[in-house]
Amino acid sequence: MKQVIRYSHLEMLTQEVIDVFIKKIHVYKDKRVEIMWNFRENGKETE
């Protein structure tokens, strides 16, 4: 939660924000995008 508050004022995505919140991004040939987040929601990893 501290990280969310720390970055809540930003107006654009920076590399620092990506490094903090995103674990991995998968981009598929059919133009689907899957984001694996660096945090858990209710004890489960969030996708």
mmCIF file of N, CA and C in Angstrom:
data_model
loop_
_atom_site.group_PDB
_atom_site.id
_atom_site.type_symbol
_atom_site.label_atom_id
_atom_site.label_comp_id
_atom_site.label_asym_id
_atom_site.label_seq_id
_atom_site.Cartn_x
_atom_site.Cartn_y
_atom_site.Cartn_z
ATOM 1 N N MET A 1 0.819 -1.192 0.000
ATOM 2 C CA MET A 1 0.000 0.000 0.000
ATOM 3 C C MET A 1 0.865 1.257 0.000
ATOM 4 N N LYS A 2 2.005 1.179 0.679
ATOM 5 C CA LYS A 2 2.894 2.337 0.712
ATOM 6 C C LYS A 2 3.351 2.720 -0.692
ATOM 7 N N GLN A 3 3.616 1.701 -1.527
ATOM 8 C CA GLN A 3 4.055 1.973 -2.897
ATOM 9 C C GLN A 3 2.935 2.636 -3.704
ATOM 10 N N VAL A 4 1.707 2.199 -3.506
ATOM 11 C CA VAL A 4 0.576 2.791 -4.231
ATOM 12 C C VAL A 4 0.456 4.261 -3.871
ATOM 13 N N ILE A 5 0.534 4.569 -2.601
ATOM 14 C CA ILE A 5 0.441 5.959 -2.163
ATOM 15 C C ILE A 5 1.624 6.768 -2.699
ATOM 16 N N ARG A 6 2.801 6.178 -2.669
ATOM 17 C CA ARG A 6 4.013 6.861 -3.139
ATOM 18 C C ARG A 6 3.906 7.282 -4.601
ATOM 19 N N TYR A 7 3.281 6.456 -5.428
ATOM 20 C CA TYR A 7 3.214 6.731 -6.861
ATOM 21 C C TYR A 7 1.854 7.239 -7.327
ATOM 22 N N SER A 8 0.940 7.506 -6.449
ATOM 23 C CA SER A 8 -0.425 7.876 -6.838
ATOM 24 C C SER A 8 -0.521 9.223 -7.553
ATOM 25 N N HIS A 9 0.450 10.078 -7.404
ATOM 26 C CA HIS A 9 0.415 11.403 -8.017
ATOM 27 C C HIS A 9 0.940 11.439 -9.455
ATOM 28 N N LEU A 10 1.544 10.349 -9.912
ATOM 29 C CA LEU A 10 2.159 10.333 -11.239
ATOM 30 C C LEU A 10 1.123 10.413 -12.348
ATOM 31 N N GLU A 11 1.488 11.099 -13.412
ATOM 32 C CA GLU A 11 0.597 11.241 -14.553
ATOM 33 C C GLU A 11 1.003 10.349 -15.720
ATOM 34 N N MET A 12 2.217 9.776 -15.656
ATOM 35 C CA MET A 12 2.641 8.881 -16.726
ATOM 36 C C MET A 12 3.420 7.705 -16.147
ATOM 37 N N LEU A 13 3.460 6.646 -16.897
ATOM 38 C CA LEU A 13 4.148 5.432 -16.487
ATOM 39 C C LEU A 13 5.651 5.597 -16.696
ATOM 40 N N THR A 14 6.427 5.329 -15.662
ATOM 41 C CA THR A 14 7.880 5.412 -15.759
ATOM 42 C C THR A 14 8.469 4.023 -15.554
ATOM 43 N N GLN A 15 9.734 3.853 -15.882
ATOM 44 C CA GLN A 15 10.398 2.575 -15.680
ATOM 45 C C GLN A 15 10.411 2.198 -14.201
ATOM 46 N N GLU A 16 10.570 3.177 -13.336
ATOM 47 C CA GLU A 16 10.571 2.915 -11.898
ATOM 48 C C GLU A 16 9.236 2.329 -11.431
ATOM 49 N N VAL A 17 8.153 2.882 -11.916
ATOM 50 C CA VAL A 17 6.817 2.390 -11.554
ATOM 51 C C VAL A 17 6.621 0.974 -12.094
ATOM 52 N N ILE A 18 7.043 0.737 -13.314
ATOM 53 C CA ILE A 18 6.949 -0.598 -13.903
ATOM 54 C C ILE A 18 7.707 -1.605 -13.055
ATOM 55 N N ASP A 19 8.926 -1.252 -12.657
ATOM 56 C CA ASP A 19 9.750 -2.156 -11.855
ATOM 57 C C ASP A 19 9.116 -2.470 -10.507
ATOM 58 N N VAL A 20 8.417 -1.523 -9.935
ATOM 59 C CA VAL A 20 7.791 -1.717 -8.624
ATOM 60 C C VAL A 20 6.529 -2.577 -8.725
ATOM 61 N N PHE A 21 5.695 -2.337 -9.720
ATOM 62 C CA PHE A 21 4.372 -2.957 -9.761
ATOM 63 C C PHE A 21 4.221 -4.157 -10.699
ATOM 64 N N ILE A 22 5.069 -4.284 -11.705
ATOM 65 C CA ILE A 22 4.874 -5.322 -12.711
ATOM 66 C C ILE A 22 5.999 -6.347 -12.655
ATOM 67 N N LYS A 23 5.600 -7.610 -12.541
ATOM 68 C CA LYS A 23 6.567 -8.710 -12.517
ATOM 69 C C LYS A 23 6.938 -9.136 -13.937
ATOM 70 N N LYS A 24 5.921 -9.283 -14.791
ATOM 71 C CA LYS A 24 6.162 -9.790 -16.143
ATOM 72 C C LYS A 24 4.997 -9.388 -17.042
ATOM 73 N N ILE A 25 5.297 -9.152 -18.320
ATOM 74 C CA ILE A 25 4.264 -8.848 -19.311
ATOM 75 C C ILE A 25 4.419 -9.827 -20.465
ATOM 76 N N HIS A 26 3.327 -10.473 -20.835
ATOM 77 C CA HIS A 26 3.307 -11.373 -21.989
ATOM 78 C C HIS A 26 2.471 -10.703 -23.075
ATOM 79 N N VAL A 27 3.040 -10.595 -24.276
ATOM 80 C CA VAL A 27 2.311 -10.064 -25.422
ATOM 81 C C VAL A 27 2.214 -11.195 -26.434
ATOM 82 N N TYR A 28 0.981 -11.515 -26.833
ATOM 83 C CA TYR A 28 0.730 -12.637 -27.727
ATOM 84 C C TYR A 28 0.485 -12.172 -29.161
ATOM 85 N N LYS A 29 0.681 -13.085 -30.106
ATOM 86 C CA LYS A 29 0.506 -12.763 -31.528
ATOM 87 C C LYS A 29 -0.910 -12.309 -31.851
ATOM 88 N N ASP A 30 -1.889 -12.800 -31.093
ATOM 89 C CA ASP A 30 -3.278 -12.403 -31.349
ATOM 90 C C ASP A 30 -3.639 -11.088 -30.641
ATOM 91 N N LYS A 31 -2.623 -10.330 -30.244
ATOM 92 C CA LYS A 31 -2.738 -8.998 -29.648
ATOM 93 C C LYS A 31 -3.269 -8.989 -28.221
ATOM 94 N N ARG A 32 -3.270 -10.147 -27.567
ATOM 95 C CA ARG A 32 -3.621 -10.200 -26.150
ATOM 96 C C ARG A 32 -2.410 -9.799 -25.330
ATOM 97 N N VAL A 33 -2.650 -9.194 -24.177
ATOM 98 C CA VAL A 33 -1.588 -8.816 -23.261
ATOM 99 C C VAL A 33 -1.945 -9.348 -21.883
ATOM 100 N N GLU A 34 -0.995 -10.025 -21.256
ATOM 101 C CA GLU A 34 -1.182 -10.555 -19.903
ATOM 102 C C GLU A 34 -0.139 -9.892 -19.000
ATOM 103 N N ILE A 35 -0.604 -9.303 -17.901
ATOM 104 C CA ILE A 35 0.295 -8.631 -16.962
ATOM 105 C C ILE A 35 0.316 -9.412 -15.661
ATOM 106 N N MET A 36 1.510 -9.752 -15.206
ATOM 107 C CA MET A 36 1.679 -10.402 -13.909
ATOM 108 C C MET A 36 2.186 -9.338 -12.946
ATOM 109 N N TRP A 37 1.400 -9.062 -11.911
ATOM 110 C CA TRP A 37 1.703 -7.980 -10.977
ATOM 111 C C TRP A 37 2.651 -8.437 -9.875
ATOM 112 N N ASN A 38 3.315 -7.487 -9.255
ATOM 113 C CA ASN A 38 4.251 -7.743 -8.157
ATOM 114 C C ASN A 38 3.574 -7.661 -6.792
ATOM 115 N N PHE A 39 2.303 -7.923 -6.721
ATOM 116 C CA PHE A 39 1.612 -7.902 -5.438
ATOM 117 C C PHE A 39 0.518 -8.951 -5.431
ATOM 118 N N ARG A 40 0.003 -9.204 -4.267
ATOM 119 C CA ARG A 40 -1.055 -10.201 -4.101
ATOM 120 C C ARG A 40 -2.331 -9.529 -3.634
ATOM 121 N N GLU A 41 -3.446 -10.088 -4.056
ATOM 122 C CA GLU A 41 -4.751 -9.593 -3.639
ATOM 123 C C GLU A 41 -5.467 -10.746 -2.939
ATOM 124 N N ASN A 42 -5.833 -10.555 -1.690
ATOM 125 C CA ASN A 42 -6.498 -11.600 -0.895
ATOM 126 C C ASN A 42 -5.691 -12.889 -0.845
ATOM 127 N N GLY A 43 -4.357 -12.760 -0.772
ATOM 128 C CA GLY A 43 -3.499 -13.927 -0.646
ATOM 129 C C GLY A 43 -3.186 -14.638 -1.941
ATOM 130 N N LYS A 44 -3.737 -14.170 -3.067
ATOM 131 C CA LYS A 44 -3.495 -14.786 -4.367
ATOM 132 C C LYS A 44 -2.779 -13.791 -5.272
ATOM 133 N N GLU A 45 -1.860 -14.311 -6.107
ATOM 134 C CA GLU A 45 -1.200 -13.430 -7.066
ATOM 135 C C GLU A 45 -2.213 -12.880 -8.047
ATOM 136 N N THR A 46 -2.024 -11.616 -8.409
ATOM 137 C CA THR A 46 -2.951 -10.942 -9.310
ATOM 138 C C THR A 46 -2.414 -10.986 -10.728
ATOM 139 N N GLU A 47 -3.295 -11.309 -11.694
ATOM 140 C CA GLU A 47 -2.909 -11.298 -13.108
ATOM 141 C C GLU A 47 -3.747 -10.273 -13.829
#
